[in-house]
Every structure is written in structure tokens, then in C-alpha cells.
XYZ file of C-alpha atoms in Angstrom:
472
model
C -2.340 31.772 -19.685
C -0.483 29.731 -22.511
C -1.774 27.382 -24.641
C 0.042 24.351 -22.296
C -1.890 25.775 -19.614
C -5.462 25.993 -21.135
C -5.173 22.111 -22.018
C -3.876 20.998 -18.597
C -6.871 22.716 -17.010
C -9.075 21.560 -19.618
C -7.971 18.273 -18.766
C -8.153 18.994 -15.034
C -11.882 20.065 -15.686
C -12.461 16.420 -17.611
C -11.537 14.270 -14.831
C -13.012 16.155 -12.501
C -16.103 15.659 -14.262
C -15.434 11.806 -14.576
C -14.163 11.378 -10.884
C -17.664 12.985 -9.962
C -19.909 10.624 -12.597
C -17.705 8.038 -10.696
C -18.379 8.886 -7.419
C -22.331 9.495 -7.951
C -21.853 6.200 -9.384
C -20.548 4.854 -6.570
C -22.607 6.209 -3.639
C -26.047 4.973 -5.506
C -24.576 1.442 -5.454
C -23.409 2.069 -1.959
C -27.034 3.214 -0.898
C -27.931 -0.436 -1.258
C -25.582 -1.707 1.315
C -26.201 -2.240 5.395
C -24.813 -0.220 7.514
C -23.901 -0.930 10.905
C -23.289 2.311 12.188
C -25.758 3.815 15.077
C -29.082 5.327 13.998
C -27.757 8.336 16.297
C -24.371 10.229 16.533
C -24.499 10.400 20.248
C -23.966 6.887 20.148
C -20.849 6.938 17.986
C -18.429 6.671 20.765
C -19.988 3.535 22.226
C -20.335 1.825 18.876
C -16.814 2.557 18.566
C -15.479 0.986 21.447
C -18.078 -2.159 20.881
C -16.099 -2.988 17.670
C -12.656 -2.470 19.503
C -13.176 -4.589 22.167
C -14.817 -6.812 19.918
C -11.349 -7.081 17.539
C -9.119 -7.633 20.439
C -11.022 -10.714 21.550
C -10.882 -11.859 18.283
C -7.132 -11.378 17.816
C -6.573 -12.412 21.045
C -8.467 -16.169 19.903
C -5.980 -16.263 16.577
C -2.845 -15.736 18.929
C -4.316 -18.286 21.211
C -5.270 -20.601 18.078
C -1.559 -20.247 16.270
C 0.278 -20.899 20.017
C -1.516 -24.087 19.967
C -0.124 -25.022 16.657
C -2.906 -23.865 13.924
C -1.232 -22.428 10.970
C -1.354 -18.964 9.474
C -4.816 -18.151 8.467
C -3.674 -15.855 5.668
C -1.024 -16.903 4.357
C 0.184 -19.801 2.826
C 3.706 -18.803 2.004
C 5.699 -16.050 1.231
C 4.899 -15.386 -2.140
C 1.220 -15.591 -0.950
C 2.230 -12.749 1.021
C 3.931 -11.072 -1.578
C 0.820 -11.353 -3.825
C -0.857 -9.912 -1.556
C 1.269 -6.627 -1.311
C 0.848 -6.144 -4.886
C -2.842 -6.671 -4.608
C -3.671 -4.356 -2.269
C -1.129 -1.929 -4.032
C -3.440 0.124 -5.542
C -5.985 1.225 -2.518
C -2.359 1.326 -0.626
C -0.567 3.602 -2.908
C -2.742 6.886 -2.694
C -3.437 5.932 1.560
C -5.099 9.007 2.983
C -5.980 10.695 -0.347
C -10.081 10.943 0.460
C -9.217 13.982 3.015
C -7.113 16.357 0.728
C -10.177 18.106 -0.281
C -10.207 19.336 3.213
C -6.697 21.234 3.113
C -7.808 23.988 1.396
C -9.945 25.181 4.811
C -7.074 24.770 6.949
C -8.113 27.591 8.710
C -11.616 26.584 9.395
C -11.741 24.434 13.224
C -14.315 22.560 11.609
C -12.377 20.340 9.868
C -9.023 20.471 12.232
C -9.149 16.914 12.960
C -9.433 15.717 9.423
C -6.619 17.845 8.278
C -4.500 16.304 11.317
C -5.074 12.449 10.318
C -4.313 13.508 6.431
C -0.983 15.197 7.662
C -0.300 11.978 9.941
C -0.939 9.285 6.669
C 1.609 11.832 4.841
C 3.738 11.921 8.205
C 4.126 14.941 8.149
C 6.055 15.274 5.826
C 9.258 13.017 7.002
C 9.956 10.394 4.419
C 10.356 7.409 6.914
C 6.707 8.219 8.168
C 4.910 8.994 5.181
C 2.440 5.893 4.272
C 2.947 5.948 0.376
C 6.665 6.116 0.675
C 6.907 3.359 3.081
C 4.616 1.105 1.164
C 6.739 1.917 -2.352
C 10.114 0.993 -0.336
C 7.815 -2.456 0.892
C 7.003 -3.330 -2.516
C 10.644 -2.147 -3.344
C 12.611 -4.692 -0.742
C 10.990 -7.851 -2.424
C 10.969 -7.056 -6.187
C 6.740 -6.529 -5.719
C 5.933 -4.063 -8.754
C 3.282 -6.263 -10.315
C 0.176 -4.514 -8.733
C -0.680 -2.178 -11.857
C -1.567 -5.741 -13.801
C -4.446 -5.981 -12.010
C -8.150 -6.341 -12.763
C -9.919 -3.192 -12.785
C -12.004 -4.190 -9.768
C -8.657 -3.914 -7.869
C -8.259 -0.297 -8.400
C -11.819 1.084 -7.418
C -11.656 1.617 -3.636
C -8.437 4.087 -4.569
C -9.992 5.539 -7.411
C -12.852 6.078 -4.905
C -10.426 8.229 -2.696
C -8.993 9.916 -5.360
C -12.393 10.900 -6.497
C -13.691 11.995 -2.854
C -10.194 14.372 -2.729
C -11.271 15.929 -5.791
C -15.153 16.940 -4.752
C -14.954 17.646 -0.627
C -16.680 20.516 -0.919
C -19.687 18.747 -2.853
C -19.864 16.024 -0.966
C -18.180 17.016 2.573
C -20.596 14.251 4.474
C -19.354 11.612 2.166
C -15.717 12.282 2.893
C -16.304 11.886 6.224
C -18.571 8.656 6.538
C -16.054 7.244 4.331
C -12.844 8.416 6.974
C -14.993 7.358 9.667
C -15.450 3.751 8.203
C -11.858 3.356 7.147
C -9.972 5.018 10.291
C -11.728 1.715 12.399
C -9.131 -1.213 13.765
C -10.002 -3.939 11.493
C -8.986 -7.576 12.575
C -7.347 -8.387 9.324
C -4.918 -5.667 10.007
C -3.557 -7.161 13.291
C -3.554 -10.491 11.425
C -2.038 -9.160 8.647
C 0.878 -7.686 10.166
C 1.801 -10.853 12.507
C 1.776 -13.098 9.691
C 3.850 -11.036 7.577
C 6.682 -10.793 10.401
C 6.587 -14.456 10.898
C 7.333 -14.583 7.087
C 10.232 -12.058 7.572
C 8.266 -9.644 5.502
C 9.027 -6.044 7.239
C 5.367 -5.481 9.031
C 5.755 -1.697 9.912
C 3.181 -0.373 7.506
C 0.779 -2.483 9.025
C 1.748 -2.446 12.705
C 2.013 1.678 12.100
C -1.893 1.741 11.074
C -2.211 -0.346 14.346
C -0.762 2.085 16.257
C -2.206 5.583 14.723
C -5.792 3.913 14.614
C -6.671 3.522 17.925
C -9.737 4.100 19.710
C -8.745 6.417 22.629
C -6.313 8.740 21.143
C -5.924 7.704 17.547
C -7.662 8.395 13.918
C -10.466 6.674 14.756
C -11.191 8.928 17.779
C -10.369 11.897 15.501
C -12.598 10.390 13.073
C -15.728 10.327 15.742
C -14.714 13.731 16.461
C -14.764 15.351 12.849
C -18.692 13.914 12.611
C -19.445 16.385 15.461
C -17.422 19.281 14.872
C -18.521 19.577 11.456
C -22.128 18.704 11.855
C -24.485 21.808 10.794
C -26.311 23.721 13.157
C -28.575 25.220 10.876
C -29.146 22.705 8.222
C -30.499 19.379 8.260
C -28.888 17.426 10.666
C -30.361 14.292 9.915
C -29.615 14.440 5.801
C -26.177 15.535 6.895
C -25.796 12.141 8.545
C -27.959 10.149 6.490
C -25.093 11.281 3.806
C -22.345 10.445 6.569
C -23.726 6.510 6.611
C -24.007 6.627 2.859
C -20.005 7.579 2.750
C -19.424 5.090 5.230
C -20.798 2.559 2.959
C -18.019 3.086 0.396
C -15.154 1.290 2.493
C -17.425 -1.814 1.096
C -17.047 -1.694 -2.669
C -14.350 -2.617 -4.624
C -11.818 -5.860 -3.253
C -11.607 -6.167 0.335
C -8.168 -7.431 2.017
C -10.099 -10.842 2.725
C -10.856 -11.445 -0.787
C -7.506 -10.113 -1.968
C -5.503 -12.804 -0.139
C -7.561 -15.279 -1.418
C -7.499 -14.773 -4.864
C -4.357 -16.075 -5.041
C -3.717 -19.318 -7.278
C 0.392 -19.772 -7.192
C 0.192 -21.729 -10.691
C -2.366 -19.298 -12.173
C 0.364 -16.609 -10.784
C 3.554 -18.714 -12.020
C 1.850 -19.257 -15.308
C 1.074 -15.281 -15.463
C 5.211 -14.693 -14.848
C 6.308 -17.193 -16.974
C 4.312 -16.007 -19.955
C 5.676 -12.399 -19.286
C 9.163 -13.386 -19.538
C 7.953 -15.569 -22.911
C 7.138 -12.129 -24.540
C 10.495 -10.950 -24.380
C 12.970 -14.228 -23.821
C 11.498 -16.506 -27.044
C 14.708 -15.506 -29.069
C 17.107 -15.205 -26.895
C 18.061 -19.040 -26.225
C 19.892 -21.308 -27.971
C 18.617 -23.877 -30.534
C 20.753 -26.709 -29.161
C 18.871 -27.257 -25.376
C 15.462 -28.970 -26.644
C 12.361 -29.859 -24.573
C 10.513 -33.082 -25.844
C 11.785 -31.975 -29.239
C 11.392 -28.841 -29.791
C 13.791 -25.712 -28.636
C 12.929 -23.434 -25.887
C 12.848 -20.550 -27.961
C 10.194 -22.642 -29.621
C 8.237 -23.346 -26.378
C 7.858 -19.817 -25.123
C 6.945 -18.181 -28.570
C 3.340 -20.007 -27.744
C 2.555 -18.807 -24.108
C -0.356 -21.226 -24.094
C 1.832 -23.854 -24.455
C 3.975 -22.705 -21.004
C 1.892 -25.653 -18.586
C 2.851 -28.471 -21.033
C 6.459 -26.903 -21.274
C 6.690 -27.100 -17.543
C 5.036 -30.804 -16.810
C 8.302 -31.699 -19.787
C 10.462 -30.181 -17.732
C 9.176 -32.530 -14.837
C 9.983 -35.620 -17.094
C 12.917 -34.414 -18.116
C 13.730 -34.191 -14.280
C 14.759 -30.308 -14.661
C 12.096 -29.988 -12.162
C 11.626 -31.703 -8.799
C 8.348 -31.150 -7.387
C 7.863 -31.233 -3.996
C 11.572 -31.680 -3.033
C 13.934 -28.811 -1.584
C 14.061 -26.649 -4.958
C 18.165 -26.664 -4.821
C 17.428 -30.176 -6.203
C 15.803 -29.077 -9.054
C 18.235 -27.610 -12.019
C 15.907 -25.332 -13.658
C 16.129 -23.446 -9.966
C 19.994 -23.250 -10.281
C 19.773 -21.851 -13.609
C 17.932 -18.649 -11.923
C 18.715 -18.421 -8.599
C 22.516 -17.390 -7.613
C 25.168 -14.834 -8.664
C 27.126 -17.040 -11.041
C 23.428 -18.544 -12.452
C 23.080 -18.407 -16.030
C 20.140 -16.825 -15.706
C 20.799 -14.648 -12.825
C 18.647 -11.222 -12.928
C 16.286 -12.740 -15.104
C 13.364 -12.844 -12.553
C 12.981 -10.531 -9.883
C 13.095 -11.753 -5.685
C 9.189 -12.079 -6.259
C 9.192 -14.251 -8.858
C 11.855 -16.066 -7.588
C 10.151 -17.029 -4.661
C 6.989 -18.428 -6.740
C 9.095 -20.703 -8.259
C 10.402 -21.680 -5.081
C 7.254 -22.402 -3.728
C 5.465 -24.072 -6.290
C 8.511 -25.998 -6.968
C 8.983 -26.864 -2.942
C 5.264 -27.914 -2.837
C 4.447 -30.434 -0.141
C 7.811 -30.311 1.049
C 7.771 -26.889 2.032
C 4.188 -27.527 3.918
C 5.640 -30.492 5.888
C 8.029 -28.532 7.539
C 8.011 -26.964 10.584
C 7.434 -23.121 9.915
C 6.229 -23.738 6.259
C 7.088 -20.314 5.067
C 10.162 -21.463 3.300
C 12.290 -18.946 1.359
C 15.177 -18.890 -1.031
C 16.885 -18.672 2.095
C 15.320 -19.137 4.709
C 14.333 -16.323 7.308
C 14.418 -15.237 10.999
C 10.693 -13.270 11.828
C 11.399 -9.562 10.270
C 11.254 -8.612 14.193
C 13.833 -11.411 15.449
C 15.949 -10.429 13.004
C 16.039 -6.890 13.884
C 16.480 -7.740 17.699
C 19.563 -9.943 16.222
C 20.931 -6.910 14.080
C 20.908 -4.449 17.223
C 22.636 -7.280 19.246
C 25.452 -7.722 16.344
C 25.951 -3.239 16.524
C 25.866 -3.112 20.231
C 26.156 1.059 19.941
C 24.836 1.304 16.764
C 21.631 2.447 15.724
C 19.547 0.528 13.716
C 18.607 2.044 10.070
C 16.146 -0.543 8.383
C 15.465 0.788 5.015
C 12.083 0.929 5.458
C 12.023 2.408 9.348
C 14.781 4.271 9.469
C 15.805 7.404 11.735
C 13.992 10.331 12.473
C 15.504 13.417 10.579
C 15.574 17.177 11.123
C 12.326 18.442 10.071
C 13.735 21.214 7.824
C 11.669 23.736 6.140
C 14.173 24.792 3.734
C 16.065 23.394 1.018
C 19.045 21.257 2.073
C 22.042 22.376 0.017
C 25.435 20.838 -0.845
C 27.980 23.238 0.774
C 31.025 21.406 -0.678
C 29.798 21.745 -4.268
C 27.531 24.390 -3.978
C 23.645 24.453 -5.641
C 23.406 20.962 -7.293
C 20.818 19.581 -8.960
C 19.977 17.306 -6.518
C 17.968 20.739 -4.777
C 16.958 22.336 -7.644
C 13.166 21.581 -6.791
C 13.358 22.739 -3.242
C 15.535 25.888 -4.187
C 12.895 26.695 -6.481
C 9.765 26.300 -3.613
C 11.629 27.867 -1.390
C 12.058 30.987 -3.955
C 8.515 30.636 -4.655
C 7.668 30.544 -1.203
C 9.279 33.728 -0.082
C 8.347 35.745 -3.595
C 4.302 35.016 -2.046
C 3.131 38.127 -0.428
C 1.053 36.572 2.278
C 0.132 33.355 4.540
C -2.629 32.604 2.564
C -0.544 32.615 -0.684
C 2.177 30.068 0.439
C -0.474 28.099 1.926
C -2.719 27.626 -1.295
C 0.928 26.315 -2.860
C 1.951 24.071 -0.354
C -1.720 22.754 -0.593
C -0.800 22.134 -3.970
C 2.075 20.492 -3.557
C 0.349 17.752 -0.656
C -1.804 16.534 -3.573
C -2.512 12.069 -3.136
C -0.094 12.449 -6.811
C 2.531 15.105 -5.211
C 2.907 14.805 -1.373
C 5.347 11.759 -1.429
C 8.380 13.659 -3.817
C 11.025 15.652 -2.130
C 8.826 18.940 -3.171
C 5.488 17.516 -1.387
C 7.286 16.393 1.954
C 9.197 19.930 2.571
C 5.480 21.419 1.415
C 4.011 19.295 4.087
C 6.825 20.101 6.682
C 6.139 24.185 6.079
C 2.143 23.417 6.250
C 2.502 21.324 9.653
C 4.310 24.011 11.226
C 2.767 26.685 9.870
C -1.098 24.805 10.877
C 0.510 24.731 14.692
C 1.064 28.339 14.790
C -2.427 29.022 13.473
């Protein structure tokens, strides 16, 4: 072992350490909670379908509600909805990362179903199905990369994952009260995903949990499942479960979705933007455009000054409040190919600016969600695409087609070994130099880690693991 690798596992021994302080942390503040879940196991599968039934009535009274004309509940415009992509981000991001811990006994029937719902969120290995990648191409299509500039708070209920992946074996119970909690159709889910459409916001992350969540068949029947098959027949039952509620109780700390959406402020958000681009833009104009006297360069050099800048540029008539933005200039000068300032803030930002400029007039109109254009329903527009390419099939960035599930490396015949395959060349070397099934699965373990499974190397990794798991 060389020096490079004594410090990396001396590191991997220090946050260890500080994911498990973390997670102690955590389940003694969780200990205070409620819990709704049965005093009994046996009674798991009827609590279970309570809360389902109980959802779809509830969904079933917002589709009722919004055909009668109430508006979105969520919601209030696109960048609202884009806010809330970025907010969520980080619990998003590492989706399924609380059951890695379990890969490692992949050949223990114990724990079966946990290892099937952890291949599922990384789809098993097929790009277009894994949950990270599709939620990095959703933040991708609308310019959304602002999530890391949030509040700490933001980032516990993933750091809580993370740190359950990294101590299964210590705390095995924990791992899974806390699947069997988060594997449950929540309402705001179903919400979620038909507001997004209606916003022309691609809904397929969403609508997929919808789908692989279910009750009867889905991870929240796998979920019940894993409580049983794992429960000890020896030990204490009842401490084994007490510990299941207790991990149960984590899906309540940190921000929930509800609170998420509405911590959104669109000036607080605008201001936040504008003073980002101050940092790096108060040089770069020239002296001769002035604002109520002074030069813009002058203006953004004192981001505290950005509100008063933007109520002169309201006198000034740069800005129109409340009208259709195209009226205001300051909207021209970003918005366009041949805008001076075209590039200068991303689709995201754009569309703040569009709303808060828009204002009331966006509100008053019919279908308030606005848009710099405005859009069809992500759905209706697909419909229209596949209507347009009668014969063609349709290959959404985001969705995509189903590929070959390969489980070797995919290499260029035309210009032989590029780097392009490099990494996979090199796994599958690795791979075949291992002298036994136990061997290549302890690397491809390694390589589905919540930080690895989404590169080119993790998703072959997971593709060998699936099929090698089925012929177990």
C-alpha cells in the first residue's frame, strides 16, 4: 500500500466516523418524533394500503378541485417550479443511496428485496432509467444548477442516506425503517408531477416514482416485505422493530417537499441572481449608459444597492412591471440570439425575470404559467411530436430508448480502442483478471457506490451485478 493509498483510507476512516456521529445524531432527534406506523408488523400490510387508498382520494379531490377551475396548489409559475428542482436537488441527487450498505450480502435472501429496489433507483444500470442521471439531465434541460447554494438544512435528509449507506451493518433496522418510510406514495408526488407537466416541465422522474412505488407490486410492497424477511428469529424482535420505527422517523428531518416549494420568494430569488452576476459583470459595462446618475458598472459593484438599481430601472421605463415582458427593454437586452446580452443568464434565470417582470399580467391570464415562450403541457407536446414523425420513434432527452443491456465495453470498430472506452476496457480487464464470483462482485459493488453508480463505469458495473444477482 502507497502512501496515496494510506491517506485515502485514512480519509475514508474519518468520514466514516463523522457520517456515524451524524447519524447517532440524527436518530436521537428522530426518537422524539410520532410515528404512525402499527404497534405490530402483522399489521404492516393493512396500514399500507390505509395510506394508499387514503392518497388516491386525496388526489382524486385536487383533480376534481383544478377541473373546476382552482389553480395549481404548488406552483405559482414556472420558475417556482424550477426553484423547486434545485431545492430538492440535493435529497434527489444521491436517490436510493440509504440501501447500498446492503450490496455487499447479495448473496444473503435476507436482504433480496432491498438489493432489488436499490438496483431499480439505479435502473439497473441503463442510463435512461437510472434516477440520478435522469434528475441531472432535468436540472440540465432548464439551466437548474443552483441547488448546491443552498442552506445547510437543505442537504441533511441526503446526507442522512449517504450516512445510512455507509453503516448498514451497524444499524441494519435503521436502513430499513427509513426505506420503509420513504418507498410510501406520498400525495405531493402525484401533485408534483401534474403540475410540472402542465408547466411543460418534463414530469418523468416524478411520474416514474409513481409508477415503481406502488402498493401491490412496487417498492413499497418490497419495502413491507424486507421488514419480515430480515426480522431475527433469535434476537429481540421487538428492539429490532422498535429500531425499524426509529429509522422510519428519519424521512421527517431535514426540508420536506411541502416546505421546499414554499420557501420560494421570486424577488428574494431575483435579487440572489442578480447579485451573482454583480460579482463578476461590475467592470465589464460601459461608462456611458447611466442609471439615475451613476454607471452600471457603478450600480452592481454594491450588491446591496441591486433593489434600488432595479425600482430606477422602473422609472427609467427599462422595466415594465406587470406588462408582457417583450415590452420591457431590459428583457430584450437578455433574451434572444442577436441580444446584447445573450448567454449572460441561464434559461432559469431567464425565466425569473420573466416572471417577476410579467407580474399580474402573467396571473390574469388564462393558464398563468407563462414562459419565455410559451408552452404546450410536457405530455401534449410529446403526443404533438409523435404526430409530426408519424414512423418515428420518439427520443426525449430525458426518456429516451431502451438500449442493449451490454456487459462489456462498447468499442469503436472504425477507429479502434478510443478513449471514449478506456474506463470500461479497463473493468472489463479487471473483471476477467478476478479469480472468482465473489471477487468481481466485491468490485462491481464498488463501483454501484451513491458517488459512482451513475458514470459509464458504475452503470456497466450495475448491468454485470443485475445479471449476475439473477443467476444466483
Amino acid at each position: 500500500m502507497d502512501e496515496a493509498d494510506l491517506l485515502s483510507h485514512a480519509e475514508r476512516n474519518h468520514y466514516r466516523q463523522h457520517a456515524r456521529a451524524f447519524l447517532s445524531e440524527k436518530l436521537a432527534a428522530a426518537s422524539t418524533l410520532p410515528c404512525d406506523l402499527p404497534a405490530r408488523p402483522a399489521a404492516l400490510a393493512a396500514w399500507i394500503e390505509r395510506n394508499s387508498v387514503k392518497v388516491g382520494e386525496q388526489y382524486r379531490d385536487y383533480l376534481n378541485a383544478r377541473k373546476t377551475g382552482s389553480a395549481r396548489q404548488y406552483f405559482s409559475g414556472k420558475s417556482h417550479a424550477y426553484y423547486f428542482l434545485n431545492a430538492v436537488a440535493p435529497t434527489k441527487l444521491v436517490d436510493g443511496a440509504w440501501l447500498y450498505g446492503l450490496c455487499k450480502r447479495w448473496d444473503d435472501p435476507r436482504f433480496s428485496s432491498l438489493i432489488r429496489i436499490y438496483l431499480e433507483e439505479l435502473g439497473e444500470g441503463l442510463p435512461n432509467k437510472n434516477h440520478v442521471l435522469l434528475y441531472r439531465k432535468l436540472l440540465a434541460m432548464h439551466g437548474s444548477d443552483r441547488w448546491h447554494r443552498f442552506e445547510d438544512t437543505y442537504f441533511e435528509q441526503g446526507a442522512i442516506q449517504i450516512a445510512l449507506s455507509m453503516h448498514a451493518a451497524d444499524f441494519l433496522p435503521e436502513v430499513i425503517g427509513f426505506n420503509l418510510g420513504y418507498e410510501q406514495l406520498p400525495l405531493h408526488l402525484l401533485i408534483t408531477a401534474y403540475e410540472l407537466d402542465e408547466l411543460g416541465i418534463d414530469p418523468y422522474y416524478f411520474t416514474l416514482h409513481v409508477t415503481v412505488d406502488n402498493a401491490a407490486t412496487g417498492h413499497a410492497q418490497k419495502a413491507m416485505q424486507s421488514v419480515f424477511d430480515a426480522m431475527p428469529q433469535v434476537a429481540d424482535r421487538e428492539e429490532f422493530y422498535r429500531r425499524i420505527m426509529n429509522g422510519y422517523r428519519l424521512n421527517m428531518l431535514g426540508i420536506d417537499t411541502l416546505t421546499a416549494i414554499r420557501s420560494f420568494d421570486l424577488e428574494r430569488e431575483l435579487l440572489a441572481v442578480m447579485a451573482e452576476k454583480a460579482k463578476l459583470g461590475s467592470q465589464l459595462h460601459s461608462d456611458y449608459c447611466r442609471v439615475a446618475g451613476r454607471t452600471i458598472n457603478d450600480w452592481l459593484a454594491e450588491p446591496g444597492h441591486l433593489p434600488e438599481l432595479l425600482s430606477n430601472l422602473q422609472k427609467m421605463g427599462w422595466i415594465n412591471r406587470h406588462q408582457h415582458p417583450q415590452n420591457s427593454r431590459f428583457w430584450n437586452l437578455i433574451h434572444g440570439e442577436r441580444a446584447p446580452m445573450f448567454g449572460v443568464f441561464s434559461a432559469y434565470e431567464q425565466q425569473l425575470i420573466w416572471d417577476w417582470i410579467g407580474g399580474d399580467w402573467l396571473t390574469k391570464r388564462t393558464g398563468s404559467e407563462g414562459g419565455p415562450p410559451r408552452e404546450l403541457a410536457f405530455r401534449a407536446r410529446k403526443r404533438l411530436y409523435e404526430a409530426l414523425n408519424q414512423g418515428r420513434r420518439y427520443a426525449h432527452p430525458s426518456i429516451g430508448t431502451r438500449g442493449v443491456i451490454r456487459t462489456h465495453a462498447d468499442h469503436d470498430k472504425s477507429n479502434g480502442e478510443d478513449d471514449f472506452n478506456a474506463d470500461l476496457r479497463e473493468l472489463e480487464r479487471k473483471l476477467s483478471a478476478l479469480p472468482g464470483r465473489e471477487e468481481v462482485m466485491a468490485e462491481l459493488v464498488e463501483l454501484m457506490s451513491p458517488a459512482r453508480h451513475h458514470t459509464a463505469a458504475g452503470l456497466m458495473a450495475t448491468r454485470i451485478f443485475t445479471r449476475m444477482l439473477q443467476s444466483t
